[in-house]
Amino acid sequence: MKNPAVSVLIPVYNAEKFLPACLRSLQEQTFTDFEVLCINDGSKDQSQKILEQFAAGNARFRFINQPNAGVGATRNRLLQEAYGKFIAFVDADDWVAPTYLEDLYSAAQKNQADITRCFFKEWNEQTKKWQKPFCGSSFFRPIGSTPKQRFLAGYYDPVVWGKLYRADFIKKEQIKFLTGATAEDSSFSILTFMTAKRIHTVPKSNYYYRREVPFCITSQKHTMDHGTLHNRLYLCDEFARRGLLTPEVSIALLRCVIGALRQLNKGGAFSENDIVVKRALIYLQRDKEFCNWAGRWRINFFLALAGRFGTKRFSFWAKVFR
């Protein structure tokens, strides 16, 4: 299907249990001008067979097989292979409401938005119940217009599902996923929120996120914590390259780096000899110069205390200065 309005992009890896429900929910969309592009990232189960069945029965569905490359690299390739004017990411173990694409596309067109997002519901795979929404979450707050407000909006909404992106915006800003690390959508989300001219929210819970999925990468805390720190450092480099390190953004980002270090420490995975931890301490020392005097003082004091007490008291000082 050439030149559809929307490309729905799905990275697939060993997703045989939930993939049919995901693809069926896309078959049932009220919106029709879209393609579904899946990349089978070296799955060892029946995912490829499921993709073949859906592609054979619907011209909107196409898929690509590749050796395992990881989610970040797979999503980058999906962006390259997509034909649509808009991009929507869906995870292979999630599903969407019938009006998901119609609501997002209509709002994106009406508001000329670079990013259009909706609310979501969480289904707990262990309890087989819907999670109670936490309406006090920062996710539900209006998105501001200052660089710091945009940064925090992306920080509190660190996923790429539940959104519709204008494809030419992604291409113009040259935004890509970090490869070789987990939590890769967090840096992508923050970068897009920081560079988008218009962001619109559709107040409907049209995306259904499946949590507590056995063997899912998000359930592996050490791996996720390590990936989060990698993404924070990637943002330090990207912000510097793009000229986004204003004093208020710098201190917010460096506090996030400290928070990621603290999570590693709490999980027992923190080591001063870890290469990414060493990089983080170097980046704190380097990028504090972009902060105002109060921010520089806070970072200097934190580094001095962390250096004096080492890993033994690191979590405590990180909590104080985060």
mmCIF file of N, CA and C in Angstrom, residues 117-175:
data_model
loop_
_atom_site.group_PDB
_atom_site.id
_atom_site.type_symbol
_atom_site.label_atom_id
_atom_site.label_comp_id
_atom_site.label_asym_id
_atom_site.label_seq_id
_atom_site.Cartn_x
_atom_site.Cartn_y
_atom_site.Cartn_z
ATOM 1 N N ARG A 117 -1.254 12.786 20.888
ATOM 2 C CA ARG A 117 -1.248 11.644 21.792
ATOM 3 C C ARG A 117 -2.627 11.446 22.416
ATOM 4 N N CYS A 118 -2.850 10.253 22.983
ATOM 5 C CA CYS A 118 -4.091 9.976 23.684
ATOM 6 C C CYS A 118 -3.760 9.363 25.038
ATOM 7 N N PHE A 119 -4.763 9.183 25.850
ATOM 8 C CA PHE A 119 -4.580 8.516 27.129
ATOM 9 C C PHE A 119 -4.561 7.000 26.909
ATOM 10 N N PHE A 120 -4.355 6.261 27.970
ATOM 11 C CA PHE A 120 -4.265 4.806 27.850
ATOM 12 C C PHE A 120 -4.838 4.126 29.083
ATOM 13 N N LYS A 121 -5.127 2.849 28.924
ATOM 14 C CA LYS A 121 -5.532 1.996 30.040
ATOM 15 C C LYS A 121 -4.473 0.906 30.209
ATOM 16 N N GLU A 122 -4.297 0.460 31.443
ATOM 17 C CA GLU A 122 -3.319 -0.591 31.738
ATOM 18 C C GLU A 122 -4.030 -1.886 32.135
ATOM 19 N N TRP A 123 -3.701 -2.942 31.426
ATOM 20 C CA TRP A 123 -4.231 -4.268 31.738
ATOM 21 C C TRP A 123 -3.129 -5.082 32.414
ATOM 22 N N ASN A 124 -3.409 -5.581 33.609
ATOM 23 C CA ASN A 124 -2.423 -6.374 34.344
ATOM 24 C C ASN A 124 -2.549 -7.833 33.929
ATOM 25 N N GLU A 125 -1.539 -8.340 33.285
ATOM 26 C CA GLU A 125 -1.576 -9.699 32.759
ATOM 27 C C GLU A 125 -1.534 -10.751 33.865
ATOM 28 N N GLN A 126 -1.032 -10.388 35.031
ATOM 29 C CA GLN A 126 -0.965 -11.334 36.140
ATOM 30 C C GLN A 126 -2.311 -11.458 36.853
ATOM 31 N N THR A 127 -2.937 -10.314 37.137
ATOM 32 C CA THR A 127 -4.209 -10.335 37.864
ATOM 33 C C THR A 127 -5.407 -10.457 36.939
ATOM 34 N N LYS A 128 -5.190 -10.228 35.649
ATOM 35 C CA LYS A 128 -6.266 -10.229 34.651
ATOM 36 C C LYS A 128 -7.319 -9.163 34.974
ATOM 37 N N LYS A 129 -6.838 -8.018 35.410
ATOM 38 C CA LYS A 129 -7.726 -6.913 35.730
ATOM 39 C C LYS A 129 -7.155 -5.609 35.179
ATOM 40 N N TRP A 130 -8.046 -4.634 34.946
ATOM 41 C CA TRP A 130 -7.597 -3.305 34.569
ATOM 42 C C TRP A 130 -7.028 -2.596 35.785
ATOM 43 N N GLN A 131 -5.913 -1.905 35.583
ATOM 44 C CA GLN A 131 -5.341 -1.106 36.652
ATOM 45 C C GLN A 131 -6.200 0.139 36.880
ATOM 46 N N LYS A 132 -6.300 0.559 38.120
ATOM 47 C CA LYS A 132 -7.036 1.779 38.426
ATOM 48 C C LYS A 132 -6.225 2.977 37.954
ATOM 49 N N PRO A 133 -6.796 3.865 37.132
ATOM 50 C CA PRO A 133 -6.040 5.027 36.640
ATOM 51 C C PRO A 133 -5.616 5.947 37.777
ATOM 52 N N PHE A 134 -4.406 6.450 37.684
ATOM 53 C CA PHE A 134 -3.919 7.410 38.667
ATOM 54 C C PHE A 134 -4.002 8.791 38.031
ATOM 55 N N CYS A 135 -5.120 9.471 38.277
ATOM 56 C CA CYS A 135 -5.379 10.731 37.595
ATOM 57 C C CYS A 135 -4.477 11.867 38.069
ATOM 58 N N GLY A 136 -3.765 11.660 39.184
ATOM 59 C CA GLY A 136 -2.834 12.672 39.651
ATOM 60 C C GLY A 136 -1.487 12.601 38.955
ATOM 61 N N SER A 137 -1.330 11.624 38.074
ATOM 62 C CA SER A 137 -0.067 11.440 37.369
ATOM 63 C C SER A 137 0.266 12.664 36.521
ATOM 64 N N SER A 138 1.554 12.951 36.410
ATOM 65 C CA SER A 138 2.010 14.074 35.590
ATOM 66 C C SER A 138 1.669 13.882 34.120
ATOM 67 N N PHE A 139 1.407 12.641 33.723
ATOM 68 C CA PHE A 139 1.034 12.367 32.333
ATOM 69 C C PHE A 139 -0.213 13.148 31.930
ATOM 70 N N PHE A 140 -1.141 13.329 32.864
ATOM 71 C CA PHE A 140 -2.427 13.946 32.549
ATOM 72 C C PHE A 140 -2.394 15.466 32.619
ATOM 73 N N ARG A 141 -1.257 16.042 32.994
ATOM 74 C CA ARG A 141 -1.176 17.501 33.077
ATOM 75 C C ARG A 141 -1.034 18.123 31.693
ATOM 76 N N PRO A 142 -1.528 19.339 31.504
ATOM 77 C CA PRO A 142 -1.333 20.037 30.218
ATOM 78 C C PRO A 142 0.159 20.217 29.925
ATOM 79 N N ILE A 143 0.513 20.166 28.650
ATOM 80 C CA ILE A 143 1.907 20.308 28.239
ATOM 81 C C ILE A 143 2.218 21.791 28.052
ATOM 82 N N GLY A 144 3.245 22.279 28.735
ATOM 83 C CA GLY A 144 3.625 23.680 28.634
ATOM 84 C C GLY A 144 4.422 23.969 27.372
ATOM 85 N N SER A 145 4.892 25.199 27.255
ATOM 86 C CA SER A 145 5.585 25.616 26.036
ATOM 87 C C SER A 145 7.057 25.955 26.257
ATOM 88 N N THR A 146 7.500 26.111 27.525
ATOM 89 C CA THR A 146 8.909 26.429 27.769
ATOM 90 C C THR A 146 9.760 25.184 27.565
ATOM 91 N N PRO A 147 11.054 25.340 27.278
ATOM 92 C CA PRO A 147 11.918 24.165 27.103
ATOM 93 C C PRO A 147 11.889 23.209 28.301
ATOM 94 N N LYS A 148 11.912 23.738 29.510
ATOM 95 C CA LYS A 148 11.877 22.869 30.686
ATOM 96 C C LYS A 148 10.553 22.136 30.785
ATOM 97 N N GLN A 149 9.450 22.817 30.506
ATOM 98 C CA GLN A 149 8.136 22.169 30.554
ATOM 99 C C GLN A 149 8.035 21.068 29.512
ATOM 100 N N ARG A 150 8.577 21.310 28.326
ATOM 101 C CA ARG A 150 8.570 20.288 27.277
ATOM 102 C C ARG A 150 9.437 19.088 27.687
ATOM 103 N N PHE A 151 10.592 19.392 28.294
ATOM 104 C CA PHE A 151 11.468 18.312 28.751
ATOM 105 C C PHE A 151 10.746 17.435 29.773
ATOM 106 N N LEU A 152 10.117 18.066 30.746
ATOM 107 C CA LEU A 152 9.434 17.314 31.797
ATOM 108 C C LEU A 152 8.230 16.555 31.253
ATOM 109 N N ALA A 153 7.555 17.119 30.254
ATOM 110 C CA ALA A 153 6.427 16.417 29.632
ATOM 111 C C ALA A 153 6.906 15.121 28.979
ATOM 112 N N GLY A 154 8.048 15.184 28.277
ATOM 113 C CA GLY A 154 8.614 13.984 27.676
ATOM 114 C C GLY A 154 9.134 13.012 28.709
ATOM 115 N N TYR A 155 9.657 13.545 29.807
ATOM 116 C CA TYR A 155 10.173 12.700 30.900
ATOM 117 C C TYR A 155 9.039 11.899 31.537
ATOM 118 N N TYR A 156 7.896 12.536 31.733
ATOM 119 C CA TYR A 156 6.764 11.865 32.374
ATOM 120 C C TYR A 156 5.921 11.046 31.394
ATOM 121 N N ASP A 157 6.195 11.175 30.120
ATOM 122 C CA ASP A 157 5.501 10.380 29.098
ATOM 123 C C ASP A 157 6.563 9.739 28.204
ATOM 124 N N PRO A 158 7.354 8.799 28.775
ATOM 125 C CA PRO A 158 8.564 8.323 28.094
ATOM 126 C C PRO A 158 8.352 7.144 27.157
ATOM 127 N N VAL A 159 7.211 7.100 26.474
ATOM 128 C CA VAL A 159 6.923 5.980 25.574
ATOM 129 C C VAL A 159 6.517 6.529 24.214
ATOM 130 N N VAL A 160 6.658 5.706 23.187
ATOM 131 C CA VAL A 160 6.292 6.159 21.839
ATOM 132 C C VAL A 160 4.930 5.638 21.413
ATOM 133 N N TRP A 161 4.389 4.640 22.112
ATOM 134 C CA TRP A 161 3.034 4.184 21.783
ATOM 135 C C TRP A 161 2.013 5.203 22.298
ATOM 136 N N GLY A 162 0.803 5.121 21.753
ATOM 137 C CA GLY A 162 -0.237 6.059 22.142
ATOM 138 C C GLY A 162 -0.087 7.424 21.509
ATOM 139 N N LYS A 163 0.692 7.499 20.440
ATOM 140 C CA LYS A 163 0.971 8.789 19.801
ATOM 141 C C LYS A 163 0.942 8.662 18.283
ATOM 142 N N LEU A 164 0.696 9.789 17.643
ATOM 143 C CA LEU A 164 0.790 9.888 16.193
ATOM 144 C C LEU A 164 1.788 10.997 15.881
ATOM 145 N N TYR A 165 2.853 10.643 15.161
ATOM 146 C CA TYR A 165 3.912 11.595 14.820
ATOM 147 C C TYR A 165 3.809 11.979 13.346
ATOM 148 N N ARG A 166 4.002 13.243 13.064
ATOM 149 C CA ARG A 166 4.093 13.679 11.664
ATOM 150 C C ARG A 166 5.439 13.191 11.115
ATOM 151 N N ALA A 167 5.416 12.417 10.044
ATOM 152 C CA ALA A 167 6.630 11.781 9.535
ATOM 153 C C ALA A 167 7.674 12.797 9.087
ATOM 154 N N ASP A 168 7.242 13.884 8.432
ATOM 155 C CA ASP A 168 8.227 14.864 7.962
ATOM 156 C C ASP A 168 8.879 15.617 9.120
ATOM 157 N N PHE A 169 8.197 15.690 10.253
ATOM 158 C CA PHE A 169 8.791 16.280 11.455
ATOM 159 C C PHE A 169 9.925 15.401 11.985
ATOM 160 N N ILE A 170 9.698 14.088 12.058
ATOM 161 C CA ILE A 170 10.735 13.161 12.515
ATOM 162 C C ILE A 170 11.945 13.224 11.592
ATOM 163 N N LYS A 171 11.665 13.261 10.296
ATOM 164 C CA LYS A 171 12.746 13.287 9.306
ATOM 165 C C LYS A 171 13.528 14.604 9.372
ATOM 166 N N LYS A 172 12.805 15.711 9.462
ATOM 167 C CA LYS A 172 13.458 17.031 9.501
ATOM 168 C C LYS A 172 14.363 17.164 10.721
ATOM 169 N N GLU A 173 13.884 16.710 11.866
ATOM 170 C CA GLU A 173 14.659 16.816 13.107
ATOM 171 C C GLU A 173 15.702 15.709 13.253
ATOM 172 N N GLN A 174 15.674 14.733 12.352
ATOM 173 C CA GLN A 174 16.641 13.623 12.351
ATOM 174 C C GLN A 174 16.688 12.926 13.709
ATOM 175 N N ILE A 175 15.510 12.605 14.197
ATOM 176 C CA ILE A 175 15.406 11.942 15.499
ATOM 177 C C ILE A 175 15.405 10.435 15.293
#
